[in-house]
Short mmCIF file of C-alpha atoms and ligand atoms in Angstrom, two decimals:
data_model
loop_
_atom_site.label_atom_id
_atom_site.label_comp_id
_atom_site.label_asym_id
_atom_site.label_seq_id
_atom_site.Cartn_x
_atom_site.Cartn_y
_atom_site.Cartn_z
CA UNK A 9 71.93 45.19 -100.59
CA UNK A 10 70.33 48.16 -98.10
CA UNK A 11 73.14 50.25 -97.05
CA UNK A 12 71.66 50.30 -93.50
CA UNK A 13 72.52 46.53 -93.03
CA UNK A 14 75.73 46.43 -90.90
CA UNK A 15 75.72 49.53 -89.79
CA UNK A 16 76.15 51.72 -86.45
CA UNK A 17 73.16 54.90 -86.01
CA UNK A 18 72.81 57.25 -83.87
CA UNK A 19 68.78 58.60 -83.64
CA UNK A 20 67.71 61.48 -81.16
CA UNK A 21 63.88 61.44 -80.36
CA UNK A 22 62.95 57.79 -80.25
CA UNK A 23 60.52 57.50 -77.58
CA UNK A 24 58.13 58.82 -79.98
CA UNK A 25 56.66 59.54 -83.80
CA UNK A 26 59.02 58.86 -86.74
CA UNK A 27 62.27 58.31 -84.36
CA UNK A 28 60.77 54.96 -82.80
CA UNK A 29 59.40 54.47 -86.62
CA UNK A 30 62.93 55.37 -87.53
CA UNK A 31 64.71 52.52 -85.19
CA UNK A 32 62.06 49.48 -86.20
CA UNK A 33 62.40 50.25 -89.86
CA UNK A 34 66.49 50.10 -89.96
CA UNK A 35 66.26 47.19 -87.82
CA UNK A 36 64.13 45.24 -89.34
CA UNK A 37 66.36 46.00 -92.40
CA UNK A 38 69.49 44.60 -91.10
CA UNK A 39 70.82 47.33 -88.79
CA UNK A 40 73.82 45.96 -86.85
CA UNK A 41 73.60 48.72 -83.47
CA UNK A 42 71.83 51.76 -82.57
CA UNK A 43 71.64 54.49 -80.26
CA UNK A 44 68.52 55.82 -79.15
CA UNK A 45 67.91 58.97 -77.18
CA UNK A 46 65.58 60.99 -76.26
CA UNK A 47 64.16 63.50 -73.01
CA UNK A 48 61.45 61.07 -72.50
CA UNK A 49 62.96 57.81 -70.69
CA UNK A 50 59.79 56.08 -71.56
CA UNK A 51 61.96 55.73 -74.91
CA UNK A 52 64.35 52.81 -72.92
CA UNK A 53 60.82 50.53 -73.72
CA UNK A 54 61.77 50.19 -77.47
CA UNK A 55 65.08 49.80 -76.77
CA UNK A 56 64.12 46.53 -74.88
CA UNK A 57 62.11 45.59 -77.34
CA UNK A 58 64.34 45.80 -79.98
CA UNK A 59 67.14 43.97 -78.02
CA UNK A 60 64.06 41.37 -77.34
CA UNK A 61 63.82 40.82 -80.49
CA UNK A 62 67.07 41.47 -82.62
CA UNK A 63 69.35 40.57 -79.85
CA UNK A 64 70.90 41.99 -76.46
CA UNK A 65 73.11 44.67 -76.69
CA UNK A 66 71.97 45.87 -80.46
CA UNK A 67 69.61 48.65 -78.83
CA UNK A 68 70.95 51.00 -76.51
CA UNK A 69 68.78 53.91 -74.94
CA UNK A 70 70.12 56.99 -73.16
CA UNK A 71 67.76 59.54 -71.79
CA UNK A 72 69.38 62.76 -72.68
CA UNK A 73 68.23 66.45 -73.31
CA UNK A 74 69.36 66.99 -76.94
CA UNK A 75 69.54 70.54 -76.35
CA UNK A 76 71.93 70.59 -73.27
CA UNK A 77 75.12 70.25 -75.10
CA UNK A 78 77.13 68.19 -72.71
CA UNK A 79 74.47 65.45 -72.56
CA UNK A 80 74.41 65.44 -75.94
CA UNK A 81 77.89 64.66 -76.32
CA UNK A 82 77.73 62.01 -73.90
CA UNK A 83 75.13 59.72 -75.99
CA UNK A 84 77.83 60.27 -78.46
CA UNK A 85 80.39 59.13 -76.11
CA UNK A 86 78.42 56.40 -75.19
CA UNK A 87 77.68 54.88 -78.30
CA UNK A 88 81.67 54.82 -79.43
CA UNK A 89 82.34 53.26 -76.23
CA UNK A 90 79.06 50.52 -76.45
CA UNK A 91 79.43 50.22 -80.39
CA UNK A 92 83.33 51.23 -81.35
CA UNK A 93 82.09 52.39 -84.35
CA UNK A 94 79.28 55.11 -86.09
CA UNK A 95 77.99 55.50 -89.15
CA UNK A 96 74.74 57.20 -89.17
CA UNK A 97 73.20 59.88 -87.47
CA UNK A 98 69.75 61.42 -87.47
CA UNK A 99 69.30 64.43 -85.97
CA UNK A 100 65.62 63.62 -85.17
CA UNK A 101 64.17 65.22 -82.17
CA UNK A 102 62.18 68.84 -82.71
CA UNK A 103 59.48 70.53 -81.65
CA UNK A 104 56.40 72.56 -83.05
CA UNK A 105 56.27 75.30 -80.05
CA UNK A 106 56.37 78.40 -80.76
CA UNK A 107 55.15 79.69 -77.51
CA UNK A 108 58.12 78.45 -76.33
CA UNK A 109 60.05 79.53 -79.43
CA UNK A 110 63.51 80.16 -77.75
CA UNK A 111 63.33 76.31 -76.55
CA UNK A 112 62.25 75.45 -80.37
CA UNK A 113 65.18 77.15 -81.90
CA UNK A 114 67.36 75.72 -79.06
CA UNK A 115 66.17 72.34 -79.72
CA UNK A 116 65.53 72.32 -83.66
CA UNK A 117 68.67 74.81 -84.94
CA UNK A 118 71.11 74.52 -81.69
CA UNK A 119 71.16 71.11 -81.64
CA UNK A 120 71.04 69.94 -84.84
CA UNK A 121 74.32 71.86 -85.17
CA UNK A 122 75.73 70.52 -82.30
CA UNK A 123 74.70 66.90 -83.40
CA UNK A 124 76.28 67.50 -87.15
CA UNK A 125 79.33 68.80 -85.40
CA UNK A 126 79.44 65.59 -83.24
CA UNK A 127 79.02 63.35 -86.06
CA UNK A 128 81.73 65.19 -88.12
CA UNK A 129 83.82 64.55 -84.84
CA UNK A 130 83.17 60.70 -84.28
CA UNK A 131 82.35 59.64 -88.08
CA UNK A 132 85.10 62.35 -90.08
CA UNK A 133 88.19 60.91 -91.65
CA UNK A 134 90.19 64.25 -90.64
CA UNK A 135 89.18 62.69 -86.75
CA UNK A 136 90.21 59.08 -88.07
CA UNK A 137 86.82 58.04 -88.53
CA UNK A 138 85.30 56.35 -91.68
CA UNK A 139 83.37 58.60 -93.01
CA UNK A 140 79.66 58.74 -92.36
CA UNK A 141 76.04 60.40 -93.25
CA UNK A 142 74.05 62.71 -91.43
CA UNK A 143 70.30 63.22 -91.81
CA UNK A 144 68.94 66.29 -90.39
CA UNK A 145 65.40 66.93 -90.04
CA UNK A 146 63.51 69.75 -92.09
CA UNK A 147 60.00 69.61 -93.11
CA UNK A 148 57.63 70.75 -95.74
CA UNK A 149 57.48 74.06 -94.00
CA UNK A 150 60.92 74.36 -94.27
CA UNK A 151 60.11 75.35 -97.96
CA UNK A 152 57.06 77.47 -97.63
CA UNK A 153 55.61 79.88 -95.51
CA UNK A 154 53.14 78.75 -92.47
CA UNK A 155 51.29 81.70 -90.96
CA UNK A 156 50.21 79.25 -87.84
CA UNK A 157 54.06 78.78 -86.97
CA UNK A 158 56.47 81.19 -88.11
CA UNK A 159 59.13 79.90 -85.76
CA UNK A 160 59.43 76.32 -86.01
CA UNK A 161 58.66 77.67 -89.68
CA UNK A 162 62.10 79.37 -89.84
CA UNK A 163 63.54 77.13 -87.65
CA UNK A 164 62.75 74.39 -90.83
CA UNK A 165 64.05 76.70 -93.35
CA UNK A 166 67.32 76.94 -91.09
CA UNK A 167 68.14 73.03 -91.75
CA UNK A 168 67.58 73.11 -95.55
CA UNK A 169 70.10 76.01 -96.10
CA UNK A 170 72.47 74.45 -93.06
CA UNK A 171 72.36 71.15 -95.12
CA UNK A 172 73.08 71.82 -98.51
CA UNK A 173 75.99 74.00 -97.14
CA UNK A 174 77.25 70.72 -95.26
CA UNK A 175 76.74 68.94 -97.97
CA UNK A 176 79.55 70.65 -99.90
CA UNK A 177 82.25 68.81 -101.63
CA UNK A 178 84.56 71.26 -99.16
CA UNK A 179 83.46 69.34 -96.38
CA UNK A 180 83.06 65.64 -98.12
CA UNK A 181 86.38 66.05 -98.93
CA UNK A 182 87.99 66.76 -95.60
CA UNK A 183 85.51 64.37 -93.77
CA UNK A 184 84.00 62.08 -96.15
CA UNK A 185 80.76 62.53 -94.07
CA UNK A 186 77.04 62.80 -96.33
CA UNK A 187 74.96 65.38 -95.03
CA UNK A 188 71.15 64.37 -96.77
CA UNK A 189 67.62 66.54 -95.78
CA UNK A 190 64.22 64.70 -94.98
CA UNK A 191 61.20 66.84 -95.14
CA UNK A 192 58.29 64.98 -94.53
CA UNK A 193 54.81 66.42 -94.33
CA UNK A 194 52.19 66.26 -92.23
CA UNK A 195 52.97 62.88 -89.83
CA UNK A 196 50.19 61.44 -87.52
CA UNK A 197 52.71 61.82 -84.29
CA UNK A 198 51.86 63.30 -81.28
CA UNK A 199 53.54 66.37 -82.62
CA UNK A 200 50.80 67.24 -84.90
CA UNK A 201 48.10 66.03 -82.24
CA UNK A 202 48.27 69.39 -79.83
CA UNK A 203 49.78 71.63 -82.13
CA UNK A 204 47.48 74.45 -81.72
CA UNK A 205 48.36 74.41 -78.29
CA UNK A 206 51.62 75.53 -78.58
CA UNK A 207 51.30 79.01 -81.18
CA UNK A 208 52.68 82.20 -80.62
CA UNK A 209 51.20 83.57 -77.76
CA UNK A 210 48.89 87.06 -77.52
CA UNK A 211 47.69 86.22 -81.08
CA UNK A 212 43.41 85.33 -80.62
CA UNK A 213 42.54 82.84 -83.35
CA UNK A 214 46.01 81.64 -84.28
CA UNK A 215 45.79 77.54 -82.97
CA UNK A 216 42.67 77.28 -84.49
CA UNK A 217 44.18 78.71 -87.78
CA UNK A 218 46.83 76.50 -87.40
CA UNK A 219 44.80 72.72 -86.45
CA UNK A 220 42.70 73.91 -89.85
CA UNK A 221 45.96 74.33 -91.88
CA UNK A 222 46.89 70.52 -90.35
CA UNK A 223 43.54 69.12 -91.20
CA UNK A 224 43.37 70.23 -94.20
CA UNK A 225 46.71 68.76 -95.47
CA UNK A 226 47.04 65.27 -96.43
CA UNK A 227 48.65 62.93 -93.59
CA UNK A 228 50.33 59.89 -93.61
CA UNK A 229 51.40 57.39 -91.00
CA UNK A 230 55.68 57.28 -89.48
CA UNK A 231 56.04 54.54 -92.26
CA UNK A 232 56.29 55.74 -95.27
CA UNK A 233 58.55 58.37 -93.79
CA UNK A 234 60.72 55.26 -91.96
CA UNK A 235 61.27 53.70 -95.49
CA UNK A 236 61.91 57.04 -96.92
CA UNK A 237 65.09 57.02 -94.59
CA UNK A 238 66.40 54.26 -95.98
CA UNK A 239 65.61 55.41 -99.85
CA UNK A 240 67.58 58.61 -98.90
CA UNK A 241 70.36 56.59 -97.40
CA UNK A 242 70.65 54.03 -100.30
CA UNK A 243 70.46 56.56 -103.01
CA UNK A 244 71.23 60.28 -101.35
CA UNK A 245 73.64 62.38 -103.22
CA UNK A 246 75.28 64.82 -100.40
CA UNK A 247 73.58 68.09 -99.82
CA UNK A 248 70.29 66.30 -101.32
CA UNK A 249 66.76 67.01 -99.95
CA UNK A 250 63.99 64.72 -99.84
CA UNK A 251 60.38 64.95 -99.52
CA UNK A 252 57.96 62.44 -97.74
CA UNK A 253 54.22 63.76 -98.01
CA UNK A 254 50.91 62.12 -98.55
CA UNK A 255 52.55 58.38 -98.72
CA UNK A 256 55.28 59.48 -101.77
CA UNK A 257 58.91 59.61 -100.98
CA UNK A 258 60.93 61.87 -103.81
CA UNK A 259 64.17 64.18 -103.78
CA UNK A 260 63.19 67.66 -104.66
CA UNK A 261 65.52 70.27 -106.97
CA UNK A 262 65.84 73.74 -105.13
CA UNK A 263 66.18 76.37 -108.22
CA UNK A 264 68.58 78.85 -108.40
CA UNK A 265 67.95 81.79 -106.54
CA UNK A 266 68.99 83.80 -109.86
CA UNK A 267 65.53 82.43 -111.23
CA UNK A 268 63.83 84.13 -108.55
CA UNK A 269 63.20 87.38 -109.88
CA UNK A 270 60.06 89.11 -109.43
CA UNK A 271 58.68 89.64 -113.47
CA UNK A 272 57.56 93.69 -113.61
CA UNK A 273 55.03 93.86 -116.75
N1 NAD B 343 54.63 64.54 -87.62
C1 NAD B 343 55.05 65.46 -88.51
O1 NAD B 343 53.71 65.79 -89.21
C2 NAD B 343 56.11 66.19 -89.04
C3 NAD B 343 56.05 66.85 -90.31
C4 NAD B 343 57.11 67.53 -90.98
C5 NAD B 343 58.82 67.68 -90.02
N2 NAD B 343 58.51 67.01 -88.64
C6 NAD B 343 60.12 66.38 -87.94
O2 NAD B 343 60.39 65.90 -87.44
C7 NAD B 343 60.75 65.22 -86.40
C8 NAD B 343 59.97 64.17 -85.49
O3 NAD B 343 59.04 64.85 -84.94
P1 NAD B 343 57.82 63.84 -84.93
O4 NAD B 343 56.25 64.02 -85.49
O5 NAD B 343 57.85 62.61 -84.94
O6 NAD B 343 57.19 64.34 -83.19
P2 NAD B 343 56.99 63.30 -81.98
O7 NAD B 343 56.83 65.10 -80.81
O8 NAD B 343 55.96 62.95 -82.04
O9 NAD B 343 58.10 62.96 -81.47
C9 NAD B 343 59.50 63.55 -80.91
C10 NAD B 343 59.93 62.99 -80.07
O10 NAD B 343 62.09 63.90 -79.43
C11 NAD B 343 61.49 63.93 -78.28
N3 NAD B 343 62.01 65.18 -77.80
C12 NAD B 343 61.32 66.10 -77.71
N4 NAD B 343 62.10 67.30 -77.23
C13 NAD B 343 63.29 66.60 -76.99
C14 NAD B 343 64.59 66.58 -76.32
N5 NAD B 343 64.63 68.03 -76.28
N6 NAD B 343 65.44 66.05 -76.10
C15 NAD B 343 65.67 64.68 -76.94
N7 NAD B 343 64.57 64.66 -77.25
C16 NAD B 343 62.96 65.38 -77.35
C17 NAD B 343 59.80 63.51 -77.91
O11 NAD B 343 60.28 63.16 -76.73
C18 NAD B 343 59.57 62.34 -78.78
O12 NAD B 343 59.61 61.20 -78.62
C19 NAD B 343 60.58 66.49 -86.12
O13 NAD B 343 62.32 67.17 -85.84
C20 NAD B 343 59.79 67.31 -86.37
O14 NAD B 343 59.84 68.75 -86.73
C21 NAD B 343 57.73 66.33 -88.39
#
């Protein structure tokens, strides 16, 4: 049976792209209820569609800027008031906009931390909850350098380090909350369509370089990533990191840093 059956999820960034695909796929596979949140109010349309298809009141859309701490906390509070429980948090909202590098850090890093701590606040056994799962969003660029978007790349490296640390027995024994990381490869969403317009300013040609690089990599639709999220929720061990690239989805093993030492001939 699917791990999502009968569960309540809270997902950020659900109006477009990967977040919208998560909502559709999870409902299709037995999710009980979902709090969907996004800065773009058009996300209400998907909530209406889900309510029509799966039953009135199952999807709750809240317009919120995930960067704003109070607004994000309000999303969690409204979820608890409406659904009286929470099992899965997916911190998915993210931007690839190095020209707005402070905003990129605010969303990709700070709101991921905040959303994770709120996940523990509302699901943690240490806070009277039943435990649950937090899925944070990195990227294949969380595991390799990319000169086309160094700030974005740095934020996605952060997510892996944060999740592998939060996904330790110390936190789990206290909270019962698992931490999993999803690392999509290039996926056809609005984020990648205009990535070249948002590169670091002051470096002529960088946008074209990024566009060429993204075009040279294998692409996929959002569906394999949505299916991959379910696979992680079903099988993922605490602290595990998963890649979804070129229509394949698999767990990765990150080598011990002691094996990194450069060999001098
Ligand atoms: N598409 C890819 O190739 C790819 C690859 C690796 C990782 N990712 C990651 O996957 C996640 C989803 O990306 P996507 O490709 O679906 O992007 P997208 O731009 O298509 O969708 C992102 C969603 O987040 C919302 N959003 C943006 N800023 C927000 C804010 N401040 N508060 C709340 N919501 C906000 C947008 O309105 C949108 O609905 C991101 O974290 C991204 O970094 C995407």
